[in-house]
Amino acid sequence: MKLKDILPPHPLNHIEVRTNDPFGEDMLFGFCHWTGTELISGDGDNYYLNEEISEYKFDGEHLTYWIVSKWI
């Protein structure tokens, strides 16, 4: 599933991006927010509407989603 598939048509001020470390432990990856049409980075990283996500939680105001990271 892609991030654009779960974003609502209205703005979200708090989106938390998470991943799992090489040992499977949950960890914070970054923050962004959604204007309703555009993702804006909250930490200087880049976030993409076409980003593949593995899981998400959404309570109507806050969205948390997980990406799969490749560790080398």
XYZ file of N, CA and C in Angstrom:
216
model
N 0.851 -1.158 0.000
C 0.000 0.000 0.000
C 0.903 1.230 0.000
N 0.423 2.290 -0.597
C 1.189 3.524 -0.704
C 0.639 4.573 0.258
N 1.503 5.498 0.658
C 1.100 6.542 1.585
C -0.096 7.320 1.050
N -0.104 7.639 -0.234
C -1.206 8.419 -0.805
C -2.555 7.720 -0.650
N -2.550 6.408 -0.497
C -3.790 5.646 -0.357
C -4.446 5.820 1.012
N -3.700 6.283 2.011
C -4.266 6.391 3.354
C -4.419 7.827 3.837
N -3.896 8.790 3.077
C -3.993 10.185 3.496
C -5.406 10.722 3.286
N -5.932 11.467 4.266
C -7.268 12.035 4.130
C -7.246 13.271 3.217
N -8.397 13.746 2.788
C -8.442 14.941 1.939
C -8.220 16.242 2.714
N -8.140 16.154 4.036
C -7.939 17.348 4.865
C -6.535 17.350 5.468
N -6.052 18.513 5.911
C -4.697 18.601 6.476
C -4.517 17.770 7.752
N -3.296 17.300 7.937
C -2.865 16.622 9.164
C -1.594 17.310 9.629
N -1.604 17.797 10.846
C -0.434 18.502 11.364
C 0.634 17.578 11.926
N 0.274 16.326 12.199
C 1.250 15.429 12.824
C 1.238 14.071 12.126
N 2.298 13.802 11.383
C 2.508 12.482 10.787
C 3.864 11.991 11.274
N 3.862 10.837 11.897
C 5.083 10.225 12.416
C 5.453 9.060 11.520
N 6.700 9.031 11.104
C 7.205 7.966 10.244
C 8.114 7.075 11.082
N 7.868 5.779 11.035
C 8.627 4.836 11.853
C 9.145 3.708 10.961
N 10.108 2.968 11.476
C 10.656 1.800 10.798
C 11.105 0.817 11.873
N 11.659 -0.284 11.462
C 12.236 -1.247 12.403
C 13.738 -1.299 12.181
N 14.477 -1.343 13.279
C 15.934 -1.421 13.171
C 16.340 -2.818 12.700
N 17.626 -3.047 12.479
C 18.069 -4.361 11.981
C 17.696 -5.537 12.884
N 17.367 -5.251 14.147
C 17.012 -6.305 15.089
C 15.509 -6.441 15.265
N 14.728 -5.667 14.477
C 13.278 -5.752 14.525
C 12.616 -4.825 15.522
N 13.405 -3.971 16.186
C 12.856 -3.043 17.168
C 12.293 -1.799 16.475
N 11.156 -1.341 16.938
C 10.508 -0.146 16.408
C 11.353 1.092 16.694
N 11.493 1.980 15.691
C 12.254 3.203 15.909
C 11.679 4.349 15.084
N 11.842 5.549 15.592
C 11.390 6.742 14.907
C 12.271 7.002 13.692
N 11.640 7.315 12.561
C 12.366 7.658 11.344
C 12.291 9.155 11.080
N 11.104 9.767 11.315
C 10.978 11.203 11.079
C 9.559 11.704 11.225
N 9.368 12.979 10.840
C 8.078 13.646 10.951
C 7.771 14.432 9.682
N 6.502 14.543 9.377
C 6.059 15.415 8.307
C 4.619 15.829 8.585
N 4.079 16.704 7.748
C 2.663 17.025 7.845
C 2.077 17.123 6.444
N 0.770 17.080 6.378
C 0.019 16.995 5.132
C -0.878 18.209 5.025
N -0.774 18.951 3.930
C -1.589 20.145 3.734
C -2.964 19.819 3.160
N -3.153 18.591 2.762
C -4.355 18.175 2.037
C -4.035 17.905 0.586
N -2.891 18.460 0.139
C -2.437 18.249 -1.243
C -0.934 17.998 -1.334
N -0.188 18.313 -0.257
C 1.268 18.228 -0.307
C 1.833 17.768 1.033
N 2.874 16.926 0.978
C 3.614 16.528 2.175
C 4.712 17.551 2.437
N 4.827 17.988 3.683
C 5.857 18.935 4.073
C 6.713 18.283 5.160
N 8.006 18.243 4.930
C 8.924 17.644 5.902
C 8.971 18.477 7.171
N 9.031 17.796 8.302
C 9.195 18.459 9.587
C 10.589 18.295 10.138
N 11.445 17.577 9.408
C 12.783 17.287 9.922
C 13.887 17.406 8.881
N 13.546 17.887 7.688
C 14.558 18.053 6.649
C 14.722 16.859 5.723
N 14.100 15.737 6.039
C 14.149 14.573 5.143
C 13.087 14.710 4.063
N 13.110 13.807 3.099
C 12.120 13.802 2.032
C 11.105 12.688 2.265
N 9.835 13.008 2.042
C 8.753 12.036 2.163
C 7.938 12.084 0.881
N 7.462 10.917 0.445
C 6.846 10.808 -0.870
C 5.474 10.150 -0.792
N 4.555 10.666 -1.575
C 3.205 10.110 -1.628
C 3.206 8.672 -2.128
N 4.152 8.329 -2.994
C 4.234 6.976 -3.550
C 5.053 6.021 -2.691
N 5.449 6.485 -1.511
C 6.237 5.630 -0.621
C 5.419 4.413 -0.192
N 6.045 3.258 -0.269
C 5.415 2.001 0.134
C 5.419 1.917 1.654
N 4.265 1.636 2.234
C 4.178 1.518 3.684
C 3.787 0.094 4.056
N 4.218 -0.333 5.238
C 3.939 -1.697 5.666
C 2.822 -1.770 6.698
N 2.584 -0.657 7.399
C 1.584 -0.636 8.471
C 1.274 0.814 8.780
N 0.096 1.067 9.337
C -0.217 2.426 9.786
C -1.267 2.406 10.882
N -1.314 3.524 11.630
C -2.335 3.770 12.642
C -2.818 5.193 12.428
N -4.123 5.384 12.444
C -4.694 6.714 12.220
C -5.891 6.889 13.130
N -5.857 7.936 13.966
C -6.958 8.163 14.894
C -7.844 9.337 14.473
N -7.683 9.809 13.243
C -8.456 10.930 12.741
C -7.707 12.248 12.819
N -6.720 12.334 13.727
C -5.915 13.546 13.868
C -4.422 13.288 13.688
N -3.966 12.129 14.144
C -2.550 11.778 14.067
C -2.386 10.496 13.256
N -1.434 10.540 12.344
C -1.125 9.375 11.522
C 0.286 8.915 11.852
N 0.439 7.628 12.069
C 1.748 7.004 12.209
C 1.825 5.911 11.166
N 2.901 5.912 10.382
C 3.069 4.830 9.411
C 4.489 4.297 9.454
N 4.617 3.041 9.061
C 5.894 2.346 9.074
C 6.352 2.080 7.649
N 7.653 2.279 7.439
C 8.276 1.924 6.173
C 9.250 0.778 6.433
N 9.592 0.060 5.380
C 10.582 -1.006 5.493
C 11.934 -0.430 5.083
N 12.883 -0.473 5.983
C 14.237 0.024 5.708
C 15.149 -1.134 5.363
N 16.060 -0.879 4.458
C 17.077 -1.879 4.109
C 18.357 -1.497 4.840
N 18.816 -2.389 5.701
C 20.024 -2.136 6.488
C 21.194 -2.902 5.867
N 22.299 -2.228 5.696
C 23.468 -2.893 5.111
C 24.594 -2.968 6.113
